[in-house]
Short mmCIF file of C-alpha atoms and ligand atoms in Angstrom, two decimals:
data_model
loop_
_atom_site.label_atom_id
_atom_site.label_comp_id
_atom_site.label_asym_id
_atom_site.label_seq_id
_atom_site.Cartn_x
_atom_site.Cartn_y
_atom_site.Cartn_z
CA MET A 3 3.99 82.56 255.39
CA THR A 4 3.48 80.40 252.09
CA THR A 5 0.31 78.90 253.05
CA ALA A 6 -2.53 80.29 250.37
CA LEU A 7 -4.95 82.39 252.18
CA SER A 8 -8.62 83.53 250.93
CA ILE A 9 -10.82 85.73 252.86
CA GLU A 10 -14.48 85.89 252.59
CA LEU A 11 -16.59 89.11 253.03
CA PHE A 12 -20.46 89.84 252.63
CA PRO A 13 -22.35 92.99 251.11
CA PRO A 14 -23.39 94.80 253.55
CA GLN A 15 -27.15 96.29 253.49
CA THR A 16 -26.15 99.97 254.63
CA GLY A 17 -23.89 102.77 253.87
CA GLU A 18 -22.50 102.49 257.38
CA GLY A 19 -21.80 98.79 256.71
CA LEU A 20 -20.15 99.53 253.50
CA ALA A 21 -17.60 102.03 254.81
CA LYS A 22 -16.94 99.17 257.67
CA LEU A 23 -16.26 96.92 255.09
CA ARG A 24 -13.78 99.28 253.12
CA THR A 25 -11.85 99.93 256.52
CA GLU A 26 -11.66 96.06 257.48
CA ARG A 27 -10.96 94.86 253.76
CA GLU A 28 -8.01 97.36 253.94
CA LYS A 29 -6.55 95.77 256.89
CA LEU A 30 -7.32 91.97 255.65
CA ALA A 31 -5.54 93.12 252.10
CA ALA A 32 -2.20 93.28 254.34
CA LEU A 33 -2.42 89.65 254.74
CA GLU A 34 -1.78 89.49 250.85
CA PRO A 35 -4.82 86.92 250.48
CA VAL A 36 -4.99 85.09 246.91
CA PHE A 37 -8.39 86.21 246.41
CA PHE A 38 -11.24 87.93 248.26
CA SER A 39 -14.76 86.31 247.77
CA VAL A 40 -17.92 88.29 248.29
CA THR A 41 -20.81 86.37 249.20
CA TYR A 42 -24.55 86.31 247.03
CA GLY A 43 -27.89 86.81 249.15
CA ALA A 44 -30.31 84.19 248.27
CA GLY A 45 -32.20 84.34 245.52
CA GLY A 46 -30.31 87.17 243.96
CA SER A 47 -31.09 89.66 246.51
CA THR A 48 -27.38 90.89 246.62
CA ARG A 49 -26.79 90.51 242.84
CA GLU A 50 -25.75 94.25 242.25
CA ARG A 51 -24.09 94.77 245.82
CA THR A 52 -21.85 91.57 245.07
CA SER A 53 -20.79 92.77 241.82
CA ALA A 54 -20.00 96.18 242.99
CA ILE A 55 -18.00 95.05 245.61
CA VAL A 56 -16.00 92.51 243.68
CA LYS A 57 -15.26 95.32 240.79
CA GLU A 58 -14.02 97.68 243.82
CA ILE A 59 -11.77 95.18 245.52
CA MET A 60 -10.23 94.46 241.75
CA ALA A 61 -9.63 98.18 240.98
CA ALA A 62 -7.70 98.07 244.39
CA ASN A 63 -5.39 95.27 242.59
CA PHE A 64 -6.71 92.38 244.36
CA ASP A 65 -8.24 89.50 242.98
CA ALA A 66 -11.88 89.05 244.03
CA ALA A 67 -14.27 86.26 243.22
CA PRO A 68 -17.98 86.60 243.40
CA HIS A 69 -20.24 83.90 244.69
CA LEU A 70 -23.07 82.85 242.36
CA SER A 71 -25.88 80.88 243.44
CA CYS A 72 -28.44 79.20 241.31
CA ILE A 73 -31.63 78.27 242.70
CA GLY A 74 -34.71 80.42 241.72
CA SER A 75 -32.67 81.57 238.98
CA THR A 76 -33.13 81.29 235.19
CA ARG A 77 -30.77 80.31 232.48
CA ALA A 78 -30.85 83.76 231.13
CA GLY A 79 -30.03 85.29 234.20
CA ILE A 80 -27.09 83.35 235.05
CA ARG A 81 -26.14 83.75 231.29
CA GLU A 82 -26.12 87.76 232.04
CA SER A 83 -24.12 87.58 235.04
CA LEU A 84 -21.34 85.66 233.57
CA ALA A 85 -21.23 88.07 230.65
CA GLU A 86 -20.98 90.82 233.19
CA PHE A 87 -18.42 88.97 235.12
CA ARG A 88 -16.00 88.21 231.73
CA ALA A 89 -16.63 92.21 230.86
CA ALA A 90 -15.14 92.85 234.50
CA GLY A 91 -12.34 90.73 233.94
CA ILE A 92 -13.35 88.23 236.89
CA ARG A 93 -11.61 84.92 236.77
CA ARG A 94 -13.19 82.99 239.65
CA ILE A 95 -16.59 82.20 240.71
CA VAL A 96 -17.67 80.35 243.87
CA ALA A 97 -20.69 78.23 242.21
CA LEU A 98 -23.55 77.39 244.70
CA ARG A 99 -26.95 75.98 244.58
CA GLY A 100 -27.81 78.53 247.59
CA ASP A 101 -31.04 78.40 249.33
CA LEU A 102 -34.57 79.48 248.42
CA PRO A 103 -35.30 82.74 250.27
CA SER A 104 -38.47 82.11 252.98
CA GLY A 105 -41.75 82.69 251.02
CA MET A 106 -40.10 82.02 247.61
CA VAL A 107 -41.23 78.58 246.30
CA ASP A 108 -40.22 78.42 242.54
CA PRO A 109 -36.85 76.79 242.33
CA GLY A 110 -36.09 78.24 238.79
CA GLU A 111 -34.13 76.33 236.33
CA PHE A 112 -31.44 74.88 238.21
CA ARG A 113 -31.90 72.44 241.22
CA TYR A 114 -28.27 71.60 242.13
CA ALA A 115 -24.83 73.08 242.08
CA ASN A 116 -23.51 70.48 239.64
CA GLU A 117 -26.22 71.99 236.83
CA LEU A 118 -24.88 75.47 237.43
CA VAL A 119 -21.24 74.23 237.01
CA GLU A 120 -22.18 72.29 234.03
CA PHE A 121 -23.76 75.62 232.55
CA ILE A 122 -20.76 77.65 233.36
CA ARG A 123 -18.47 75.56 231.53
CA ALA A 124 -20.92 74.89 228.76
CA GLU A 125 -21.41 78.91 228.32
CA THR A 126 -17.97 79.80 229.06
CA GLY A 127 -15.26 77.31 228.58
CA ASP A 128 -12.36 77.74 230.81
CA ALA A 129 -12.98 81.57 231.23
CA PHE A 130 -13.41 81.03 234.90
CA GLN A 131 -12.05 79.05 237.87
CA ILE A 132 -14.75 77.44 239.60
CA ILE A 133 -14.89 76.59 243.22
CA VAL A 134 -17.62 74.76 244.78
CA ALA A 135 -18.82 73.93 248.35
CA ALA A 136 -17.88 70.90 250.09
CA TYR A 137 -19.44 69.82 253.78
CA PRO A 138 -17.11 67.85 255.85
CA GLU A 139 -19.75 67.15 258.21
CA TRP A 140 -22.07 66.55 255.72
CA HIS A 141 -24.85 69.10 253.80
CA PRO A 142 -27.70 69.36 256.65
CA GLN A 143 -30.12 68.01 253.61
CA ALA A 144 -27.86 65.13 252.76
CA LYS A 145 -29.92 61.87 252.43
CA SER A 146 -26.86 59.99 253.59
CA PRO A 147 -23.07 60.54 254.03
CA GLU A 148 -22.51 58.36 250.75
CA THR A 149 -24.86 60.20 248.59
CA ASP A 150 -23.73 63.64 249.56
CA LEU A 151 -20.15 62.43 248.87
CA GLN A 152 -21.43 61.30 245.39
CA ASN A 153 -23.13 64.48 244.84
CA PHE A 154 -20.01 66.51 245.56
CA ALA A 155 -18.04 64.38 242.84
CA ARG A 156 -20.72 65.24 240.36
CA LYS A 157 -19.73 69.05 240.87
CA VAL A 158 -16.19 68.36 240.14
CA GLN A 159 -17.09 66.06 237.03
CA ALA A 160 -19.07 69.12 235.99
CA GLY A 161 -15.92 71.12 235.84
CA ALA A 162 -15.04 72.36 239.26
CA ASN A 163 -11.79 73.23 240.07
CA ALA A 164 -11.63 73.51 243.86
CA ALA A 165 -13.53 73.25 246.97
CA ILE A 166 -13.87 75.58 250.13
CA THR A 167 -15.62 73.81 253.03
CA GLN A 168 -18.29 74.81 255.28
CA TYR A 169 -16.72 75.46 258.43
CA PHE A 170 -15.93 73.07 261.01
CA TYR A 171 -14.01 72.57 264.34
CA ASN A 172 -13.27 68.91 264.01
CA ALA A 173 -10.33 68.28 261.95
CA ASP A 174 -10.77 64.55 261.69
CA ALA A 175 -14.14 65.36 260.02
CA TYR A 176 -11.78 67.17 257.22
CA PHE A 177 -9.47 64.56 256.91
CA TYR A 178 -11.94 61.71 256.47
CA PHE A 179 -13.74 64.01 253.98
CA VAL A 180 -10.52 64.35 251.76
CA GLU A 181 -9.75 60.53 252.16
CA ARG A 182 -12.97 59.59 251.19
CA VAL A 183 -13.53 62.13 247.92
CA ARG A 184 -9.71 61.00 246.94
CA ALA A 185 -10.99 57.26 246.67
CA LEU A 186 -13.66 58.61 244.12
CA SER A 187 -10.91 59.78 242.01
CA VAL A 188 -11.55 63.64 242.94
CA ASP A 189 -8.16 65.25 243.04
CA ILE A 190 -9.10 69.03 243.30
CA PRO A 191 -7.66 71.23 246.15
CA ILE A 192 -10.29 71.14 249.18
CA ILE A 193 -9.78 74.26 250.83
CA PRO A 194 -10.82 74.42 254.68
CA GLY A 195 -13.18 77.23 255.56
CA ILE A 196 -12.38 78.66 258.98
CA MET A 197 -14.90 80.65 260.99
CA PRO A 198 -13.32 82.68 263.55
CA ILE A 199 -15.34 82.64 266.92
CA VAL A 200 -16.64 86.49 267.28
CA ASN A 201 -20.06 85.69 269.34
CA PHE A 202 -20.33 82.04 270.69
CA SER A 203 -23.98 81.88 271.25
CA ARG A 204 -24.75 83.36 267.70
CA LEU A 205 -22.32 80.94 266.31
CA ALA A 206 -24.17 77.89 268.12
CA ARG A 207 -27.55 78.79 266.70
CA PHE A 208 -26.13 79.24 263.36
CA SER A 209 -24.37 76.08 263.58
CA ASP A 210 -27.58 74.15 264.28
CA ALA A 211 -29.19 75.37 261.06
CA CYS A 212 -25.91 75.01 258.62
CA GLY A 213 -24.95 71.43 259.89
CA ALA A 214 -21.59 72.24 261.52
CA ASP A 215 -20.91 70.62 264.94
CA ILE A 216 -19.68 72.53 267.65
CA PRO A 217 -17.92 69.95 270.23
CA ARG A 218 -18.88 69.71 273.45
CA TRP A 219 -15.78 70.46 275.11
CA MET A 220 -15.65 73.78 273.10
CA ARG A 221 -19.38 74.31 274.06
CA LYS A 222 -18.83 73.87 277.55
CA THR A 223 -15.68 75.78 277.81
CA PHE A 224 -17.14 78.99 275.95
CA GLU A 225 -20.35 78.53 278.35
CA SER A 226 -17.87 78.78 281.44
CA HIS A 227 -16.52 82.05 280.43
CA GLY A 228 -20.04 83.62 280.89
CA ASP A 229 -20.16 87.24 279.73
CA ASP A 230 -16.37 87.63 279.92
CA ALA A 231 -15.66 88.83 276.61
CA ALA A 232 -11.92 88.75 276.66
CA SER A 233 -11.46 85.44 277.76
CA ILE A 234 -13.98 84.21 275.14
CA ARG A 235 -12.24 85.97 272.46
CA ALA A 236 -8.94 84.48 273.74
CA PHE A 237 -10.14 80.97 273.97
CA GLY A 238 -11.73 81.16 270.52
CA VAL A 239 -8.72 82.47 268.97
CA ASP A 240 -6.53 79.67 270.47
CA VAL A 241 -9.14 77.01 269.45
CA VAL A 242 -9.14 78.20 265.71
CA THR A 243 -5.27 78.89 265.49
CA ARG A 244 -4.91 75.05 266.53
CA LEU A 245 -7.48 73.93 264.41
CA CYS A 246 -5.68 75.92 261.38
CA GLU A 247 -2.03 74.29 262.57
CA LYS A 248 -3.64 70.77 262.63
CA LEU A 249 -4.98 71.30 259.17
CA LEU A 250 -2.10 72.67 257.53
CA HIS A 251 0.23 69.99 259.18
CA GLY A 252 -2.25 67.39 257.76
CA GLY A 253 -1.72 68.80 254.29
CA ALA A 254 -4.46 71.28 253.68
CA PRO A 255 -3.83 73.22 250.54
CA GLY A 256 -4.82 76.50 252.15
CA LEU A 257 -7.36 78.17 254.30
CA HIS A 258 -10.40 80.54 253.46
CA PHE A 259 -11.37 82.77 256.40
CA TYR A 260 -15.15 83.61 256.89
CA SER A 261 -14.36 87.24 257.96
CA MET A 262 -17.92 87.93 258.52
CA ASN A 263 -16.27 91.44 257.25
CA THR A 264 -14.39 91.78 260.52
CA ALA A 265 -10.75 91.92 260.16
CA ALA A 266 -9.14 91.41 263.89
CA LEU A 267 -9.72 87.89 264.63
CA THR A 268 -8.63 86.76 261.07
CA VAL A 269 -5.69 89.04 261.40
CA ASP A 270 -4.78 87.92 264.89
CA ILE A 271 -4.90 84.04 263.84
CA TRP A 272 -3.00 84.39 260.85
CA GLN A 273 -0.34 86.16 262.61
CA ARG A 274 -0.05 83.39 265.14
CA LEU A 275 0.22 80.87 262.34
CA ALA A 276 2.90 82.96 260.63
CA GLY A 277 4.86 83.25 264.28
CA ALA A 278 4.47 79.30 264.61
CA ALA A 279 5.67 78.73 261.17
CA LYS A 280 8.87 80.55 261.70
P1 FAD B 21 -25.27 71.41 246.22
O1 FAD B 21 -23.99 70.80 245.88
O2 FAD B 21 -26.42 71.31 245.28
O3 FAD B 21 -26.09 70.36 247.36
C1 FAD B 21 -27.23 70.77 248.16
C2 FAD B 21 -28.01 69.40 248.55
O4 FAD B 21 -28.17 68.76 247.61
C3 FAD B 21 -26.94 68.16 249.34
O5 FAD B 21 -27.45 67.86 250.32
C4 FAD B 21 -26.38 67.65 248.28
O6 FAD B 21 -25.96 66.45 248.65
C5 FAD B 21 -27.49 67.45 247.23
N1 FAD B 21 -27.27 67.26 245.96
C6 FAD B 21 -26.51 67.93 245.10
N2 FAD B 21 -26.26 67.39 243.92
C7 FAD B 21 -27.73 66.61 243.47
C8 FAD B 21 -28.11 66.19 242.50
N3 FAD B 21 -27.62 66.18 241.71
N4 FAD B 21 -29.38 64.96 242.93
C9 FAD B 21 -29.58 65.03 244.17
N5 FAD B 21 -29.30 65.49 244.97
C10 FAD B 21 -28.14 66.36 245.20
N6 FAD B 21 -25.09 80.23 250.00
C11 FAD B 21 -25.63 81.60 249.75
O7 FAD B 21 -26.90 81.92 249.71
N7 FAD B 21 -24.81 82.72 249.31
C12 FAD B 21 -23.43 82.42 249.26
O8 FAD B 21 -22.85 83.08 248.97
C13 FAD B 21 -22.88 81.01 249.87
N8 FAD B 21 -21.56 80.96 250.07
C14 FAD B 21 -21.09 79.68 250.27
C15 FAD B 21 -19.83 79.47 250.37
C16 FAD B 21 -19.27 78.18 250.94
C17 FAD B 21 -17.93 78.05 251.02
C18 FAD B 21 -20.18 77.39 251.52
C19 FAD B 21 -19.44 76.03 252.02
C20 FAD B 21 -21.54 77.66 251.61
C21 FAD B 21 -22.21 78.77 250.87
N9 FAD B 21 -23.36 78.82 251.00
C22 FAD B 21 -23.95 80.25 250.34
C23 FAD B 21 -24.28 78.08 251.38
C24 FAD B 21 -25.15 77.03 250.55
O9 FAD B 21 -25.70 78.09 249.47
C25 FAD B 21 -25.86 76.07 251.12
O10 FAD B 21 -25.27 75.37 252.04
C26 FAD B 21 -26.78 75.40 250.16
O11 FAD B 21 -27.57 74.68 251.09
C27 FAD B 21 -26.03 74.23 249.50
O12 FAD B 21 -25.20 74.84 248.27
P2 FAD B 21 -24.46 73.88 247.49
O13 FAD B 21 -24.03 74.67 246.46
O14 FAD B 21 -23.53 72.96 248.28
O15 FAD B 21 -25.60 72.86 247.01
#
């Protein structure tokens, strides 16, 4: 399939988690993603682990992009990370504001992601492709959809080359978002973030916190399957595959999978998409 695929991983906390990540990443590598991205813990808590995993992926001849969040950071700290990335040959960064970890009150020297993008450009010119976050169903702290759109455009004006969205299950939210940002003369690729559904109740709790909507018909259908893991899985794969088809059909420039360090669902959905494209 010619659709550009990228896949997100997170740095595990244990040796066991790391061993599993390696196995799952090898299965995901068979899908030939354009790059893997590796998340960054709030306040820099995974700084070393994120870098180590990115370097390991690059050593296996795949492109990898570290996420880098700025809230709670200093300019000197970010400068150090950028120097380390350059020395490692990293060419892409997913640049975020992040959220302050609970208990941490000092926001540091950056308030919003647009300031991080501006800083990366000022310090390193065009050394990195900068990818930012986008929210088709609006960021949970956004004052209004309009200000959220303008704040998104600010990141692009500061030098972002592409965006990956928060996950969503309503394709119209994505198409509407793209239409609105194009009206603001934003022409960068906006890649839908795709969340395969592993555990519906956990996803529902998490979605409330990050501002992603789970449509009522999906919620009700998942609930109707009770504890039947096989039918929950089958319904989740079906729904997410159809969402991806609709997005690609409507012009999405690629797909970014939130793999949650587990290959099976991403592989399954991707293979179905490839089958449908034949
Ligand atoms: P921003 O773009 O700064 O926006 C945050 C809020 O502030 C929005 O409500 C926006 O409207 C408002 N805002 C933005 N700029 C301004 C401004 N100049 N003036 C006033 N208001 C403004 N979190 C992690 O901790 N680690 C990760 O690795 C990570 N990866 C992610 C990857 C993707 C693809 C996505 C979609 C999210 C990811 N997140 C991650 C979560 C993200 O950090 C949070 O959603 C965070 O709350 C916002 O980050 P942001 O970069 O979108 O912030």
